[in-house]
Amino acid sequence: MGAGIALVCARNGHQVSLFDVNPAVLDQAQSYLRSTLIKDVEKGRSSEEQMNETYQRISPVQDMKLLESSDIVIEAVPERLELKKSIFQNLTAVCSDKALLLSNTSSISITEIAGGLKSPDRILGLHFFNPAPVMPLVEVIRGKKSSPDNVDKAYQFAKELGKVPVLVHDSPGFIVNRVARPYYNEALRILGDRLASVEKIDDIMRKAGGFKMGPFELQDMIGIDINFATTESVYTDFFHEGRFKPSRIQQRMVQAGNLGRKTGEGFYAYEK
């Protein structure tokens, strides 16, 4: 997701520092960027010159201090509150007081991420959808202390990226992931009740429901661990309301490391 967001920004003329502490993750991100840009050329979406210019705008870095001159920082780490709070605490110490600090969280409270940190007025949510270079929608999430000026800056930034921004207040799951919980959860209940197979449920939802992807195909693409963490977060923040209860099927798959496309096995098997 981080590499995808970096690509969106670079395609729109921004100089991007792509930060991770793990060099293997940065290598994987660069492979993704190269392969995606090459496909753009092969499909006639861009020229080789444009491909090279876009790729050269993205600089991999392993030292957070190199982000100190950034005007906008977008965090895209796994859905763990303490990890996100720690990152934003470090960012507030490194970046200038005018820098926008944005979280790509899909469900964690922006207010809670910003709680107790310096300058919570510049911490907001900017939630892209997977795959970021393709999906047009972006949720702009206003925390309790996010300033109106900074909300407007984040909203305009999303528009400048060619996205369709939707302004939402801080609430568990925001809009899209709150609406999407029944799509996944009910499909998992049907599977658990042995009413239909994974393949049959996906097929029905594509043909009868008009969805581009069935609920299990979509979980495999997003990452079953990410989907499960989002459901857990929404369930907890709604004080264990039954309709958001996570599935044991998902839990077991996460425990087994069967996370979907990225591990080669989820509800379906994939070529690595």
PDB file of C-alpha atoms in Angstrom:
ATOM      1  CA  MET A   1       0.000   0.000   0.000  1.00  0.00           C
ATOM      2  CA  GLY A   2       2.833   2.405   0.835  1.00  0.00           C
ATOM      3  CA  ALA A   3       4.490   1.814  -2.525  1.00  0.00           C
ATOM      4  CA  GLY A   4       1.160   2.279  -4.280  1.00  0.00           C
ATOM      5  CA  ILE A   5       0.568   5.628  -2.562  1.00  0.00           C
ATOM      6  CA  ALA A   6       4.138   6.683  -3.409  1.00  0.00           C
ATOM      7  CA  LEU A   7       3.460   5.852  -7.057  1.00  0.00           C
ATOM      8  CA  VAL A   8       0.252   7.922  -7.074  1.00  0.00           C
ATOM      9  CA  CYS A   9       2.165  10.920  -5.702  1.00  0.00           C
ATOM     10  CA  ALA A  10       5.141  10.508  -8.076  1.00  0.00           C
ATOM     11  CA  ARG A  11       2.870  10.215 -11.112  1.00  0.00           C
ATOM     12  CA  ASN A  12       1.459  13.599 -10.158  1.00  0.00           C
ATOM     13  CA  GLY A  13       4.854  15.304 -10.080  1.00  0.00           C
ATOM     14  CA  HIS A  14       5.757  15.035  -6.375  1.00  0.00           C
ATOM     15  CA  GLN A  15       9.225  14.166  -5.111  1.00  0.00           C
ATOM     16  CA  VAL A  16       8.688  11.201  -2.785  1.00  0.00           C
ATOM     17  CA  SER A  17      10.794   9.683  -0.015  1.00  0.00           C
ATOM     18  CA  LEU A  18       9.672   6.072   0.527  1.00  0.00           C
ATOM     19  CA  PHE A  19      10.649   5.178   4.096  1.00  0.00           C
ATOM     20  CA  ASP A  20      10.918   1.800   5.785  1.00  0.00           C
ATOM     21  CA  VAL A  21      13.343   0.461   8.385  1.00  0.00           C
ATOM     22  CA  ASN A  22      13.520  -2.894   6.581  1.00  0.00           C
ATOM     23  CA  PRO A  23      15.677  -2.898   3.415  1.00  0.00           C
ATOM     24  CA  ALA A  24      13.911  -6.035   2.146  1.00  0.00           C
ATOM     25  CA  VAL A  25      10.588  -4.177   2.204  1.00  0.00           C
ATOM     26  CA  LEU A  26      12.117  -1.303   0.238  1.00  0.00           C
ATOM     27  CA  ASP A  27      13.536  -3.760  -2.319  1.00  0.00           C
ATOM     28  CA  GLN A  28      10.111  -5.345  -2.694  1.00  0.00           C
ATOM     29  CA  ALA A  29       8.526  -1.900  -3.089  1.00  0.00           C
ATOM     30  CA  GLN A  30      10.988  -0.938  -5.816  1.00  0.00           C
ATOM     31  CA  SER A  31      10.290  -4.193  -7.677  1.00  0.00           C
ATOM     32  CA  TYR A  32       6.577  -3.401  -7.516  1.00  0.00           C
ATOM     33  CA  LEU A  33       7.168   0.139  -8.781  1.00  0.00           C
ATOM     34  CA  ARG A  34       9.343  -1.003 -11.681  1.00  0.00           C
ATOM     35  CA  SER A  35       6.953  -3.749 -12.789  1.00  0.00           C
ATOM     36  CA  THR A  36       3.907  -1.448 -12.557  1.00  0.00           C
ATOM     37  CA  LEU A  37       5.592   1.328 -14.555  1.00  0.00           C
ATOM     38  CA  ILE A  38       6.800  -1.136 -17.197  1.00  0.00           C
ATOM     39  CA  LYS A  39       3.231  -2.418 -17.606  1.00  0.00           C
ATOM     40  CA  ASP A  40       2.080   1.184 -18.109  1.00  0.00           C
ATOM     41  CA  VAL A  41       4.494   1.513 -21.034  1.00  0.00           C
ATOM     42  CA  GLU A  42       3.521  -1.873 -22.494  1.00  0.00           C
ATOM     43  CA  LYS A  43      -0.160  -0.915 -22.379  1.00  0.00           C
ATOM     44  CA  GLY A  44       0.461   2.502 -23.925  1.00  0.00           C
ATOM     45  CA  ARG A  45      -0.490   4.446 -20.804  1.00  0.00           C
ATOM     46  CA  SER A  46       2.857   6.248 -20.652  1.00  0.00           C
ATOM     47  CA  SER A  47       6.106   6.651 -22.553  1.00  0.00           C
ATOM     48  CA  GLU A  48       9.485   5.286 -21.472  1.00  0.00           C
ATOM     49  CA  GLU A  49      10.552   8.852 -20.688  1.00  0.00           C
ATOM     50  CA  GLN A  50       7.537   9.360 -18.401  1.00  0.00           C
ATOM     51  CA  MET A  51       8.219   5.980 -16.775  1.00  0.00           C
ATOM     52  CA  ASN A  52      11.823   6.929 -15.980  1.00  0.00           C
ATOM     53  CA  GLU A  53      10.848  10.384 -14.700  1.00  0.00           C
ATOM     54  CA  THR A  54       8.222   8.912 -12.377  1.00  0.00           C
ATOM     55  CA  TYR A  55      10.578   6.238 -11.039  1.00  0.00           C
ATOM     56  CA  GLN A  56      13.345   8.789 -10.399  1.00  0.00           C
ATOM     57  CA  ARG A  57      10.993  10.924  -8.277  1.00  0.00           C
ATOM     58  CA  ILE A  58      10.842   8.136  -5.665  1.00  0.00           C
ATOM     59  CA  SER A  59      13.825   7.802  -3.310  1.00  0.00           C
ATOM     60  CA  PRO A  60      13.965   4.872  -0.859  1.00  0.00           C
ATOM     61  CA  VAL A  61      15.206   5.907   2.608  1.00  0.00           C
ATOM     62  CA  GLN A  62      15.838   4.045   5.876  1.00  0.00           C
ATOM     63  CA  ASP A  63      16.415   7.018   8.189  1.00  0.00           C
ATOM     64  CA  MET A  64      13.305   8.871   9.353  1.00  0.00           C
ATOM     65  CA  LYS A  65      15.382  12.042   9.832  1.00  0.00           C
ATOM     66  CA  LEU A  66      15.513  12.300   6.030  1.00  0.00           C
ATOM     67  CA  LEU A  67      11.785  13.140   6.125  1.00  0.00           C
ATOM     68  CA  GLU A  68      12.414  16.411   7.993  1.00  0.00           C
ATOM     69  CA  SER A  69      11.886  18.590   4.902  1.00  0.00           C
ATOM     70  CA  SER A  70       8.706  16.805   3.760  1.00  0.00           C
ATOM     71  CA  ASP A  71       5.553  18.899   3.473  1.00  0.00           C
ATOM     72  CA  ILE A  72       3.262  15.864   3.717  1.00  0.00           C
ATOM     73  CA  VAL A  73       3.923  12.472   5.335  1.00  0.00           C
ATOM     74  CA  ILE A  74       1.546   9.537   4.794  1.00  0.00           C
ATOM     75  CA  GLU A  75       1.893   6.605   7.193  1.00  0.00           C
ATOM     76  CA  ALA A  76       0.868   3.175   5.843  1.00  0.00           C
ATOM     77  CA  VAL A  77       1.973   0.615   8.453  1.00  0.00           C
ATOM     78  CA  PRO A  78      -0.128  -2.338   9.740  1.00  0.00           C
ATOM     79  CA  GLU A  79      -3.300  -1.642  11.727  1.00  0.00           C
ATOM     80  CA  ARG A  80      -1.811  -1.542  15.228  1.00  0.00           C
ATOM     81  CA  LEU A  81      -2.585   1.500  17.349  1.00  0.00           C
ATOM     82  CA  GLU A  82       0.602   1.535  19.428  1.00  0.00           C
ATOM     83  CA  LEU A  83       2.772   1.189  16.319  1.00  0.00           C
ATOM     84  CA  LYS A  84       0.997   4.113  14.649  1.00  0.00           C
ATOM     85  CA  LYS A  85       1.198   6.294  17.774  1.00  0.00           C
ATOM     86  CA  SER A  86       4.921   5.583  18.067  1.00  0.00           C
ATOM     87  CA  ILE A  87       5.503   6.539  14.434  1.00  0.00           C
ATOM     88  CA  PHE A  88       3.549   9.772  14.746  1.00  0.00           C
ATOM     89  CA  GLN A  89       5.365  10.643  17.952  1.00  0.00           C
ATOM     90  CA  ASN A  90       8.657  10.297  16.054  1.00  0.00           C
ATOM     91  CA  LEU A  91       7.306  12.225  13.057  1.00  0.00           C
ATOM     92  CA  THR A  92       6.216  15.176  15.202  1.00  0.00           C
ATOM     93  CA  ALA A  93       9.777  15.361  16.517  1.00  0.00           C
ATOM     94  CA  VAL A  94      11.410  15.087  13.071  1.00  0.00           C
ATOM     95  CA  CYS A  95       9.156  17.043  10.707  1.00  0.00           C
ATOM     96  CA  SER A  96       8.542  20.782  10.580  1.00  0.00           C
ATOM     97  CA  ASP A  97       5.595  22.234  12.485  1.00  0.00           C
ATOM     98  CA  LYS A  98       3.852  22.976   9.171  1.00  0.00           C
ATOM     99  CA  ALA A  99       4.030  19.436   7.778  1.00  0.00           C
ATOM    100  CA  LEU A 100       0.766  17.515   7.369  1.00  0.00           C
ATOM    101  CA  LEU A 101       0.920  14.120   9.079  1.00  0.00           C
ATOM    102  CA  LEU A 102      -1.591  11.713   7.545  1.00  0.00           C
ATOM    103  CA  SER A 103      -2.532   8.133   8.420  1.00  0.00           C
ATOM    104  CA  ASN A 104      -3.717   5.612   5.852  1.00  0.00           C
ATOM    105  CA  THR A 105      -5.555   3.717   8.585  1.00  0.00           C
ATOM    106  CA  SER A 106      -8.672   1.857   7.503  1.00  0.00           C
ATOM    107  CA  SER A 107     -10.380   1.808  10.900  1.00  0.00           C
ATOM    108  CA  ILE A 108      -8.276   3.124  13.826  1.00  0.00           C
ATOM    109  CA  SER A 109      -9.412   6.375  15.433  1.00  0.00           C
ATOM    110  CA  ILE A 110      -7.456   9.427  14.262  1.00  0.00           C
ATOM    111  CA  THR A 111      -8.332  11.122  17.547  1.00  0.00           C
ATOM    112  CA  GLU A 112      -6.730   8.235  19.455  1.00  0.00           C
ATOM    113  CA  ILE A 113      -3.626   8.191  17.235  1.00  0.00           C
ATOM    114  CA  ALA A 114      -3.155  11.940  17.801  1.00  0.00           C
ATOM    115  CA  GLY A 115      -4.013  11.821  21.513  1.00  0.00           C
ATOM    116  CA  GLY A 116      -1.253  13.270  23.706  1.00  0.00           C
ATOM    117  CA  LEU A 117       1.002  14.116  20.749  1.00  0.00           C
ATOM    118  CA  LYS A 118       2.449  17.484  19.818  1.00  0.00           C
ATOM    119  CA  SER A 119       0.372  19.466  17.289  1.00  0.00           C
ATOM    120  CA  PRO A 120      -2.628  17.086  16.992  1.00  0.00           C
ATOM    121  CA  ASP A 121      -4.235  19.712  14.732  1.00  0.00           C
ATOM    122  CA  ARG A 122      -2.098  18.524  11.786  1.00  0.00           C
ATOM    123  CA  ILE A 123      -2.783  14.792  12.217  1.00  0.00           C
ATOM    124  CA  LEU A 124      -5.564  13.463   9.975  1.00  0.00           C
ATOM    125  CA  GLY A 125      -6.589  10.321   8.151  1.00  0.00           C
ATOM    126  CA  LEU A 126      -6.071   9.915   4.404  1.00  0.00           C
ATOM    127  CA  HIS A 127      -7.430   6.464   3.634  1.00  0.00           C
ATOM    128  CA  PHE A 128      -6.568   5.098   0.178  1.00  0.00           C
ATOM    129  CA  PHE A 129      -8.090   1.880  -1.114  1.00  0.00           C
ATOM    130  CA  ASN A 130      -6.235  -1.112  -2.548  1.00  0.00           C
ATOM    131  CA  PRO A 131      -4.750  -0.906  -5.142  1.00  0.00           C
ATOM    132  CA  ALA A 132      -4.005   2.772  -4.491  1.00  0.00           C
ATOM    133  CA  PRO A 133      -2.952   3.642  -8.082  1.00  0.00           C
ATOM    134  CA  VAL A 134      -6.292   2.350  -9.424  1.00  0.00           C
ATOM    135  CA  MET A 135      -9.014   2.989  -6.846  1.00  0.00           C
ATOM    136  CA  PRO A 136     -10.370   6.560  -7.093  1.00  0.00           C
ATOM    137  CA  LEU A 137     -11.891   7.011  -3.626  1.00  0.00           C
ATOM    138  CA  VAL A 138      -9.977   8.501  -0.675  1.00  0.00           C
ATOM    139  CA  GLU A 139     -11.507   9.068   2.762  1.00  0.00           C
ATOM    140  CA  VAL A 140     -10.276  12.276   4.449  1.00  0.00           C
ATOM    141  CA  ILE A 141     -10.813  11.689   8.175  1.00  0.00           C
ATOM    142  CA  ARG A 142     -11.055  14.587  10.588  1.00  0.00           C
ATOM    143  CA  GLY A 143      -9.884  13.846  14.132  1.00  0.00           C
ATOM    144  CA  LYS A 144     -11.303  15.672  17.152  1.00  0.00           C
ATOM    145  CA  LYS A 145      -8.401  18.164  17.126  1.00  0.00           C
ATOM    146  CA  SER A 146      -7.670  18.314  13.373  1.00  0.00           C
ATOM    147  CA  SER A 147      -7.786  21.976  12.308  1.00  0.00           C
ATOM    148  CA  PRO A 148     -10.209  23.069   9.538  1.00  0.00           C
ATOM    149  CA  ASP A 149      -7.293  24.518   7.527  1.00  0.00           C
ATOM    150  CA  ASN A 150      -5.403  21.244   7.621  1.00  0.00           C
ATOM    151  CA  VAL A 151      -8.528  19.256   6.751  1.00  0.00           C
ATOM    152  CA  ASP A 152      -8.940  21.484   3.702  1.00  0.00           C
ATOM    153  CA  LYS A 153      -5.266  21.036   2.743  1.00  0.00           C
ATOM    154  CA  ALA A 154      -5.576  17.247   2.931  1.00  0.00           C
ATOM    155  CA  TYR A 155      -8.808  17.332   0.921  1.00  0.00           C
ATOM    156  CA  GLN A 156      -7.248  19.513  -1.805  1.00  0.00           C
ATOM    157  CA  PHE A 157      -4.127  17.332  -1.871  1.00  0.00           C
ATOM    158  CA  ALA A 158      -6.265  14.243  -2.555  1.00  0.00           C
ATOM    159  CA  LYS A 159      -8.032  16.110  -5.382  1.00  0.00           C
ATOM    160  CA  GLU A 160      -4.691  17.160  -6.875  1.00  0.00           C
ATOM    161  CA  LEU A 161      -3.702  13.482  -6.948  1.00  0.00           C
ATOM    162  CA  GLY A 162      -6.696  12.857  -9.205  1.00  0.00           C
ATOM    163  CA  LYS A 163      -8.645  11.092  -6.466  1.00  0.00           C
ATOM    164  CA  VAL A 164     -12.244  11.525  -5.323  1.00  0.00           C
ATOM    165  CA  PRO A 165     -11.981  12.665  -1.677  1.00  0.00           C
ATOM    166  CA  VAL A 166     -14.830  12.178   0.776  1.00  0.00           C
ATOM    167  CA  LEU A 167     -14.708  14.083   4.062  1.00  0.00           C
ATOM    168  CA  VAL A 168     -15.751  11.993   7.080  1.00  0.00           C
ATOM    169  CA  HIS A 169     -15.750  12.438  10.832  1.00  0.00           C
ATOM    170  CA  ASP A 170     -13.721  10.123  13.047  1.00  0.00           C
ATOM    171  CA  SER A 171     -15.842   7.015  13.660  1.00  0.00           C
ATOM    172  CA  PRO A 172     -15.033   3.270  13.822  1.00  0.00           C
ATOM    173  CA  GLY A 173     -14.460   2.001  10.281  1.00  0.00           C
ATOM    174  CA  PHE A 174     -15.317   5.475   8.924  1.00  0.00           C
ATOM    175  CA  ILE A 175     -17.739   4.935   5.986  1.00  0.00           C
ATOM    176  CA  VAL A 176     -16.448   2.289   3.594  1.00  0.00           C
ATOM    177  CA  ASN A 177     -15.097  -0.230   6.082  1.00  0.00           C
ATOM    178  CA  ARG A 178     -18.148   0.092   8.291  1.00  0.00           C
ATOM    179  CA  VAL A 179     -20.438  -0.630   5.333  1.00  0.00           C
ATOM    180  CA  ALA A 180     -18.135  -3.434   4.138  1.00  0.00           C
ATOM    181  CA  ARG A 181     -18.129  -5.442   7.401  1.00  0.00           C
ATOM    182  CA  PRO A 182     -21.424  -7.261   6.618  1.00  0.00           C
ATOM    183  CA  TYR A 183     -20.150  -8.119   3.126  1.00  0.00           C
ATOM    184  CA  TYR A 184     -17.236 -10.061   4.601  1.00  0.00           C
ATOM    185  CA  ASN A 185     -18.755 -11.218   7.884  1.00  0.00           C
ATOM    186  CA  GLU A 186     -21.975 -12.646   6.454  1.00  0.00           C
ATOM    187  CA  ALA A 187     -20.041 -14.455   3.713  1.00  0.00           C
ATOM    188  CA  LEU A 188     -17.835 -16.003   6.420  1.00  0.00           C
ATOM    189  CA  ARG A 189     -20.912 -17.042   8.418  1.00  0.00           C
ATOM    190  CA  ILE A 190     -22.433 -18.679   5.324  1.00  0.00           C
ATOM    191  CA  LEU A 191     -19.158 -20.543   4.774  1.00  0.00           C
ATOM    192  CA  GLY A 192     -19.042 -21.574   8.446  1.00  0.00           C
ATOM    193  CA  ASP A 193     -22.631 -22.853   8.225  1.00  0.00           C
ATOM    194  CA  ARG A 194     -21.607 -24.906   5.146  1.00  0.00           C
ATOM    195  CA  LEU A 195     -24.368 -23.438   3.039  1.00  0.00           C
ATOM    196  CA  ALA A 196     -22.039 -22.807   0.105  1.00  0.00           C
ATOM    197  CA  SER A 197     -18.364 -23.003  -0.866  1.00  0.00           C
ATOM    198  CA  VAL A 198     -15.944 -20.074  -1.172  1.00  0.00           C
ATOM    199  CA  GLU A 199     -16.116 -20.341  -4.968  1.00  0.00           C
ATOM    200  CA  LYS A 200     -19.903 -20.467  -5.053  1.00  0.00           C
ATOM    201  CA  ILE A 201     -20.349 -17.470  -2.732  1.00  0.00           C
ATOM    202  CA  ASP A 202     -17.913 -15.383  -4.790  1.00  0.00           C
ATOM    203  CA  ASP A 203     -19.579 -16.465  -8.032  1.00  0.00           C
ATOM    204  CA  ILE A 204     -23.048 -15.546  -6.772  1.00  0.00           C
ATOM    205  CA  MET A 205     -21.944 -12.130  -5.538  1.00  0.00           C
ATOM    206  CA  ARG A 206     -20.317 -11.336  -8.891  1.00  0.00           C
ATOM    207  CA  LYS A 207     -23.199 -12.579 -11.044  1.00  0.00           C
ATOM    208  CA  ALA A 208     -26.235 -11.716  -8.921  1.00  0.00           C
ATOM    209  CA  GLY A 209     -24.840  -8.881  -6.812  1.00  0.00           C
ATOM    210  CA  GLY A 210     -22.911  -7.116  -9.553  1.00  0.00           C
ATOM    211  CA  PHE A 211     -19.712  -6.945  -7.486  1.00  0.00           C
ATOM    212  CA  LYS A 212     -16.419  -6.940  -9.412  1.00  0.00           C
ATOM    213  CA  MET A 213     -14.944  -9.297  -6.805  1.00  0.00           C
ATOM    214  CA  GLY A 214     -16.518 -11.708  -4.369  1.00  0.00           C
ATOM    215  CA  PRO A 215     -15.908 -11.323  -0.613  1.00  0.00           C
ATOM    216  CA  PHE A 216     -13.244 -14.041  -0.470  1.00  0.00           C
ATOM    217  CA  GLU A 217     -11.370 -12.881  -3.574  1.00  0.00           C
ATOM    218  CA  LEU A 218     -11.353  -9.399  -2.098  1.00  0.00           C
ATOM    219  CA  GLN A 219     -10.051 -10.568   1.284  1.00  0.00           C
ATOM    220  CA  ASP A 220      -7.207 -12.405  -0.462  1.00  0.00           C
ATOM    221  CA  MET A 221      -6.276  -9.284  -2.413  1.00  0.00           C
ATOM    222  CA  ILE A 222      -6.444  -6.911   0.585  1.00  0.00           C
ATOM    223  CA  GLY A 223      -4.764  -9.369   2.946  1.00  0.00           C
ATOM    224  CA  ILE A 224      -6.737 -11.531   5.361  1.00  0.00           C
ATOM    225  CA  ASP A 225      -4.672 -10.210   8.275  1.00  0.00           C
ATOM    226  CA  ILE A 226      -5.525  -6.612   7.373  1.00  0.00           C
ATOM    227  CA  ASN A 227      -9.199  -7.448   6.910  1.00  0.00           C
ATOM    228  CA  PHE A 228      -9.311  -9.298  10.238  1.00  0.00           C
ATOM    229  CA  ALA A 229      -7.539  -6.460  12.077  1.00  0.00           C
ATOM    230  CA  THR A 230     -10.036  -3.958  10.647  1.00  0.00           C
ATOM    231  CA  THR A 231     -12.981  -6.076  11.791  1.00  0.00           C
ATOM    232  CA  GLU A 232     -11.431  -6.446  15.264  1.00  0.00           C
ATOM    233  CA  SER A 233     -10.946  -2.681  15.497  1.00  0.00           C
ATOM    234  CA  VAL A 234     -14.509  -1.860  14.448  1.00  0.00           C
ATOM    235  CA  TYR A 235     -15.910  -4.552  16.785  1.00  0.00           C
ATOM    236  CA  THR A 236     -13.923  -3.213  19.752  1.00  0.00           C
ATOM    237  CA  ASP A 237     -14.716   0.447  19.089  1.00  0.00           C
ATOM    238  CA  PHE A 238     -18.434  -0.308  18.832  1.00  0.00           C
ATOM    239  CA  PHE A 239     -18.241  -1.924  22.298  1.00  0.00           C
ATOM    240  CA  HIS A 240     -18.517  -5.485  20.944  1.00  0.00           C
ATOM    241  CA  GLU A 241     -21.708  -4.936  18.992  1.00  0.00           C
ATOM    242  CA  GLY A 242     -22.668  -8.372  17.661  1.00  0.00           C
ATOM    243  CA  ARG A 243     -23.054  -7.460  13.993  1.00  0.00           C
ATOM    244  CA  PHE A 244     -19.333  -6.627  13.793  1.00  0.00           C
ATOM    245  CA  LYS A 245     -18.063  -9.746  15.588  1.00  0.00           C
ATOM    246  CA  PRO A 246     -14.908 -11.148  13.890  1.00  0.00           C
ATOM    247  CA  SER A 247     -14.878 -14.611  12.351  1.00  0.00           C
ATOM    248  CA  ARG A 248     -12.964 -17.546  13.831  1.00  0.00           C
ATOM    249  CA  ILE A 249     -12.322 -18.717  10.249  1.00  0.00           C
ATOM    250  CA  GLN A 250     -10.369 -15.526   9.564  1.00  0.00           C
ATOM    251  CA  GLN A 251      -8.595 -15.767  12.905  1.00  0.00           C
ATOM    252  CA  ARG A 252      -7.355 -19.313  12.181  1.00  0.00           C
ATOM    253  CA  MET A 253      -6.129 -18.319   8.728  1.00  0.00           C
ATOM    254  CA  VAL A 254      -4.148 -15.421  10.183  1.00  0.00           C
ATOM    255  CA  GLN A 255      -2.666 -17.711  12.828  1.00  0.00           C
ATOM    256  CA  ALA A 256      -1.645 -20.178  10.085  1.00  0.00           C
ATOM    257  CA  GLY A 257      -0.062 -17.425   7.987  1.00  0.00           C
ATOM    258  CA  ASN A 258      -2.482 -17.943   5.086  1.00  0.00           C
ATOM    259  CA  LEU A 259      -2.971 -14.253   4.344  1.00  0.00           C
ATOM    260  CA  GLY A 260      -4.001 -14.282   0.680  1.00  0.00           C
ATOM    261  CA  ARG A 261      -2.113 -13.275  -2.444  1.00  0.00           C
ATOM    262  CA  LYS A 262       0.921 -11.938  -0.585  1.00  0.00           C
ATOM    263  CA  THR A 263       1.674 -15.343   0.985  1.00  0.00           C
ATOM    264  CA  GLY A 264       0.570 -17.448  -1.995  1.00  0.00           C
ATOM    265  CA  GLU A 265      -2.362 -18.987  -0.106  1.00  0.00           C
ATOM    266  CA  GLY A 266      -5.580 -17.677   1.367  1.00  0.00           C
ATOM    267  CA  PHE A 267      -9.097 -18.719   0.444  1.00  0.00           C
ATOM    268  CA  TYR A 268      -7.495 -19.529  -2.922  1.00  0.00           C
ATOM    269  CA  ALA A 269      -4.012 -20.757  -3.907  1.00  0.00           C
ATOM    270  CA  TYR A 270      -1.719 -18.488  -5.966  1.00  0.00           C
ATOM    271  CA  GLU A 271       1.481 -18.881  -7.927  1.00  0.00           C
ATOM    272  CA  LYS A 272       4.278 -17.190  -5.970  1.00  0.00           C
TER     273      LYS A 272
END
